Coordinates of C-alpha atoms and ligand atoms in Angstrom, one line a residue:
M14 CA 135.3 131.3 111.2
A15 CA 133.3 130.0 108.3
E16 CA 131.8 132.5 105.8
P17 CA 128.0 133.0 106.2
A18 CA 126.0 131.3 103.5
P19 CA 124.9 133.9 100.9
G20 CA 121.4 135.2 101.0
R21 CA 119.0 135.3 98.1
L22 CA 117.9 138.0 95.6
Y23 CA 114.2 137.9 94.7
V24 CA 113.2 139.6 91.5
V25 CA 109.7 140.5 92.3
A26 CA 107.0 141.5 89.7
T27 CA 104.6 144.2 90.9
P28 CA 101.3 145.5 89.3
I29 CA 101.3 147.4 86.0
G30 CA 98.3 149.5 87.1
N31 CA 95.8 147.4 89.0
L32 CA 97.0 146.8 92.6
G33 CA 94.9 143.6 92.7
D34 CA 97.4 142.0 90.5
I35 CA 100.1 141.7 93.2
S36 CA 100.5 138.0 93.9
A37 CA 100.2 136.3 97.3
R38 CA 103.8 135.2 97.0
A39 CA 105.1 138.6 96.1
R40 CA 103.4 139.9 99.2
E41 CA 104.8 137.2 101.4
V42 CA 108.4 137.7 100.0
L43 CA 108.2 141.5 100.4
A44 CA 107.0 141.1 104.0
R45 CA 110.0 138.8 104.8
V46 CA 113.1 140.3 103.1
D47 CA 115.7 142.3 104.9
L48 CA 115.8 145.0 102.2
V49 CA 113.7 146.1 99.2
A50 CA 115.9 147.5 96.4
A51 CA 113.5 149.8 94.5
E52 CA 113.7 151.9 91.3
D53 CA 111.7 154.7 93.1
T54 CA 111.5 154.3 96.9
R55 CA 108.5 156.7 97.2
H56 CA 106.6 154.8 94.6
S57 CA 107.4 151.4 96.1
G58 CA 106.9 152.7 99.6
R59 CA 103.3 153.5 98.6
L60 CA 102.9 149.9 97.3
L61 CA 104.3 148.5 100.6
R62 CA 101.9 150.7 102.7
H63 CA 99.0 149.6 100.5
L64 CA 100.0 146.0 101.4
G65 CA 100.3 147.0 105.1
L66 CA 104.0 146.4 105.1
E67 CA 107.0 148.4 106.3
R68 CA 110.4 147.3 105.0
P69 CA 113.8 149.1 104.6
L70 CA 114.0 150.5 101.1
L71 CA 117.1 151.4 99.1
A72 CA 117.0 153.3 95.8
L73 CA 118.5 151.4 92.9
H74 CA 117.8 153.1 89.6
E75 CA 119.3 153.6 86.1
H76 CA 121.6 156.4 87.4
N77 CA 123.1 154.8 90.6
E78 CA 122.7 151.2 89.8
R79 CA 126.4 150.2 89.5
E80 CA 127.3 152.0 92.7
R81 CA 124.3 151.0 94.8
M82 CA 124.6 147.4 93.7
Q83 CA 127.7 147.1 95.9
A84 CA 125.6 147.8 99.0
V85 CA 123.0 145.2 97.9
L86 CA 125.7 142.6 97.1
G87 CA 127.2 143.3 100.6
R88 CA 123.9 142.4 102.2
L89 CA 123.5 139.3 100.1
R90 CA 127.1 138.1 100.9
A91 CA 126.3 138.6 104.6
G92 CA 123.4 136.1 104.2
Q93 CA 120.5 138.6 103.9
E94 CA 117.5 138.3 101.6
V95 CA 116.8 141.2 99.2
A96 CA 113.8 141.9 97.0
L97 CA 114.3 143.8 93.7
V98 CA 111.3 145.7 92.5
S99 CA 110.7 148.3 89.8
D100 CA 108.0 150.9 89.5
A101 CA 105.7 148.6 87.6
G102 CA 105.8 145.1 86.2
T103 CA 108.8 142.8 86.1
P104 CA 112.2 144.2 86.9
L105 CA 114.9 144.1 84.2
I106 CA 112.2 144.2 81.4
S107 CA 113.0 147.7 80.2
D108 CA 113.8 148.4 83.9
P109 CA 116.9 148.4 86.1
G110 CA 118.5 145.3 87.7
F111 CA 120.5 143.7 84.9
P112 CA 124.0 144.4 86.4
L113 CA 122.9 143.2 89.8
V114 CA 121.5 139.9 88.6
R115 CA 124.7 139.4 86.5
A116 CA 126.9 140.1 89.6
C117 CA 124.8 137.7 91.7
H118 CA 125.4 134.9 89.2
A119 CA 129.1 135.7 89.1
E120 CA 129.3 135.4 92.9
G121 CA 127.2 132.3 93.2
I122 CA 124.4 134.2 95.0
P123 CA 121.0 132.5 94.3
V124 CA 118.5 134.6 92.4
S125 CA 114.8 133.6 92.4
P126 CA 111.9 135.0 90.4
V127 CA 108.6 136.0 91.9
P128 CA 106.8 136.2 88.6
G129 CA 103.8 138.3 87.9
P130 CA 102.6 141.2 85.7
S131 CA 104.5 142.5 82.7
A132 CA 103.1 144.8 80.1
L133 CA 104.9 142.8 77.4
I134 CA 103.1 139.5 78.1
A135 CA 99.8 141.1 79.1
A136 CA 99.7 142.9 75.7
L137 CA 100.8 139.9 73.7
S138 CA 98.2 137.8 75.3
V139 CA 95.3 140.0 74.2
S140 CA 96.7 141.2 70.9
G141 CA 95.1 138.5 68.8
L142 CA 98.4 138.2 66.9
A143 CA 100.7 135.2 66.7
T144 CA 102.3 134.4 70.1
D145 CA 104.4 131.4 69.1
R146 CA 107.4 133.6 68.1
F147 CA 107.8 137.2 69.1
V148 CA 110.6 139.7 69.3
F149 CA 110.6 142.3 72.1
H150 CA 112.3 145.6 71.3
G151 CA 111.5 147.6 74.4
F152 CA 111.4 151.3 73.6
L153 CA 112.0 152.5 70.1
P154 CA 114.8 155.0 69.7
R155 CA 113.7 158.6 70.4
R156 CA 115.5 160.1 67.4
P157 CA 113.4 159.8 64.3
A158 CA 116.3 158.8 62.0
A159 CA 117.4 156.0 64.4
R160 CA 113.8 154.8 64.8
R161 CA 113.2 154.6 61.1
E162 CA 116.5 152.8 60.6
L163 CA 115.7 150.2 63.2
L164 CA 112.2 149.7 61.8
A165 CA 113.5 149.3 58.3
G166 CA 115.8 146.6 59.5
L167 CA 112.7 144.8 61.0
A168 CA 110.6 144.9 57.8
G169 CA 111.3 141.3 56.9
E170 CA 111.1 139.9 60.5
T171 CA 108.5 137.1 60.5
A172 CA 108.0 136.9 64.3
T173 CA 105.5 139.2 66.0
L174 CA 107.1 142.5 67.1
V175 CA 106.4 144.1 70.5
F176 CA 107.4 147.7 71.4
Y177 CA 106.9 149.8 74.5
E178 CA 105.9 153.4 73.8
S179 CA 105.1 156.6 75.7
S180 CA 102.3 159.1 75.1
H181 CA 104.9 161.6 73.7
R182 CA 105.9 159.5 70.8
I183 CA 103.0 157.1 70.1
A184 CA 101.7 159.0 67.0
D185 CA 105.2 159.5 65.5
S186 CA 106.1 155.8 66.1
L187 CA 102.9 154.6 64.4
E188 CA 103.6 156.9 61.5
D189 CA 107.1 155.4 61.1
L190 CA 105.7 151.9 61.5
C191 CA 103.3 152.6 58.6
Q192 CA 106.0 153.9 56.4
T193 CA 108.5 151.1 57.0
L194 CA 106.3 148.1 57.5
G195 CA 103.2 149.2 55.5
A196 CA 99.9 150.6 56.6
G197 CA 98.2 147.3 56.0
R198 CA 100.2 145.3 58.5
E199 CA 98.0 144.0 61.3
A200 CA 98.7 145.4 64.8
A201 CA 97.3 145.9 68.3
L202 CA 97.5 149.0 70.3
C203 CA 97.3 148.2 74.0
R204 CA 96.9 151.3 76.2
E205 CA 96.6 151.6 80.0
L206 CA 96.4 147.8 80.5
T207 CA 94.6 146.8 83.8
K208 CA 93.7 150.5 84.5
L209 CA 90.5 152.5 84.3
H210 CA 91.0 153.6 80.6
E211 CA 92.3 150.2 79.4
T212 CA 92.0 150.1 75.6
V213 CA 92.9 147.2 73.3
R214 CA 92.4 147.9 69.6
S215 CA 93.3 145.4 66.9
A216 CA 93.5 146.9 63.4
P217 CA 96.0 147.5 60.5
L218 CA 98.7 150.1 61.4
G219 CA 97.2 152.7 59.1
E220 CA 93.8 152.6 61.0
L221 CA 95.6 152.8 64.3
L222 CA 97.5 155.9 63.2
A223 CA 94.3 157.6 62.0
W224 CA 92.5 156.7 65.3
V225 CA 95.3 158.0 67.5
G226 CA 95.6 161.1 65.4
S227 CA 91.9 161.9 65.6
D228 CA 91.3 161.4 69.3
P229 CA 93.7 163.0 71.8
D230 CA 92.5 160.7 74.6
Q231 CA 94.0 157.8 72.7
R232 CA 97.4 159.4 72.9
R233 CA 97.3 159.4 76.8
G234 CA 98.9 157.0 79.2
E235 CA 101.2 154.0 78.6
F236 CA 101.3 151.9 75.5
V237 CA 102.4 148.5 74.2
L238 CA 102.4 148.1 70.4
V239 CA 102.1 144.6 69.1
V240 CA 102.7 144.3 65.3
A241 CA 102.3 141.2 63.2
G242 CA 105.4 139.8 61.7
A243 CA 106.1 139.9 57.9
P244 CA 104.4 137.2 55.9
Q245 CA 106.6 134.0 55.6
A246 CA 109.1 134.0 52.7
E247 CA 107.5 132.7 49.6
G248 CA 107.4 128.9 49.7
E249 CA 105.2 126.7 47.7
D250 CA 102.2 127.8 49.8
G251 CA 103.1 131.4 49.2
A252 CA 103.3 131.0 45.4
E253 CA 99.9 129.1 45.4
L254 CA 98.4 131.7 47.7
D255 CA 99.5 134.5 45.4
R256 CA 98.3 132.8 42.3
V257 CA 94.8 132.2 43.7
L258 CA 94.5 135.7 45.3
A259 CA 95.7 137.5 42.2
A260 CA 93.0 135.6 40.1
L261 CA 90.2 136.3 42.6
L262 CA 91.1 140.0 43.0
E263 CA 91.4 140.4 39.2
A264 CA 87.9 138.9 38.9
G265 CA 86.6 141.6 41.2
V266 CA 86.0 139.5 44.3
S267 CA 86.1 141.5 47.5
L268 CA 89.3 141.5 49.5
R269 CA 87.7 139.6 52.4
Q270 CA 86.1 137.0 50.2
A271 CA 89.2 136.5 48.2
A272 CA 91.2 136.0 51.3
A273 CA 88.8 133.5 52.8
A274 CA 88.6 131.5 49.6
A275 CA 92.3 131.6 48.9
A276 CA 93.1 130.6 52.5
R277 CA 91.0 127.4 52.0
L278 CA 92.5 126.6 48.6
A279 CA 96.1 127.3 49.5
G280 CA 95.8 125.7 53.0
V281 CA 97.0 128.8 54.9
K282 CA 95.5 130.9 57.8
R283 CA 92.8 133.3 56.8
N284 CA 94.6 136.3 58.4
Q285 CA 97.7 135.4 56.5
A286 CA 95.8 135.3 53.2
Y287 CA 94.1 138.7 54.1
R288 CA 97.5 140.3 54.8
R289 CA 98.9 139.1 51.5
A290 CA 95.8 140.2 49.7
L291 CA 96.2 143.7 51.1
E292 CA 99.9 143.7 49.9
L293 CA 98.9 142.5 46.5
Q294 CA 96.2 145.2 46.3
D295 CA 98.8 147.8 47.3
G296 CA 101.0 146.6 44.5
G297 CA 103.4 144.5 46.7
Ligands
SAM314 N1 109.1 146.4 83.7 C1 107.8 146.8 83.1 C2 107.0 145.6 82.6 O1 107.4 144.4 83.0 O2 106.1 145.7 81.9 C3 108.0 147.8 82.0 C4 108.7 149.0 82.4 S1 108.9 150.2 81.2 C5 110.0 151.4 82.0 C6 107.4 151.1 81.2 C7 106.7 150.9 79.8 O3 105.9 149.7 79.9 C8 105.6 152.0 79.6 O4 106.2 153.1 79.0 C9 104.7 151.2 78.6 O5 105.2 151.2 77.3 C10 104.7 149.8 79.2 N2 103.6 149.7 80.2 C11 103.8 149.6 81.6 N3 102.6 149.5 82.2 C12 101.7 149.5 81.2 C13 100.2 149.4 81.1 N4 99.5 149.4 82.2 N5 99.6 149.5 79.9 C14 100.3 149.6 78.8 N6 101.7 149.7 78.8 C15 102.3 149.6 79.9

């Protein structure tokens, strides 16, 4: 007898806070599949009930992923359709699912995305920082020494940096960011996106640290930190920018006015000139 054609794994994004963000296609796929493999079956059960759906659920999380994955692969090999969901956002983005997707590829089982929310892209899109090149680092290490070491290694990275952070460590991480990248580096603190207490604040790291330190409410909930990349290595533009900025600052022109004028003269973006002016003022 011929082997059954393999089924399909759907990697389904779910809301990061606002249930209205579930897509029509996510709903349709969740209604249809034979099994929903979920990071937390109680959490995803609530989402399914909210959608008026009842589907068989199987827990697949960080701690049982490799063992449970065999059960999921068995279903897929038998021709069934399975949806993979995590507690919030897009599976595999700082969430379980990587070994399962790898195994599907190795076995020739089709994998389809059902795209939708992810805190990473949501934060980047409202950060006001460059989006053309970015590096996503997920969660920073919990141990302070490891965190500082990682950040020190990123000090020269010119792409925008994106980190996930929890309420327990947001203040410590901001402090380490200030120390390693400089308090003047532009950043955006994105908290509780799409939820009741959504806050997006764009400011230099030092200001964000002071703000979070002075208001306990700003340390609650879930966070994405988006941090501007380091200024480009000194090219001709850089040398010209430095020369003009230094002359203006020395003449007593305000930081903002110096940045605006130097940006025009050196042909660079105003925020780049402002960042560099801050560095020069700090003695960089
Ligand atoms: N897979 C998810 C995604 O695509 O965004 C991320 C899962 S990760 C375990 C959870 C982290 O994502 C949180 O600690 C927080 O850093 C970030 N996050 C999730 N939802 C968020 C929200 N509504 N606002 C801000 N950050 C959020």
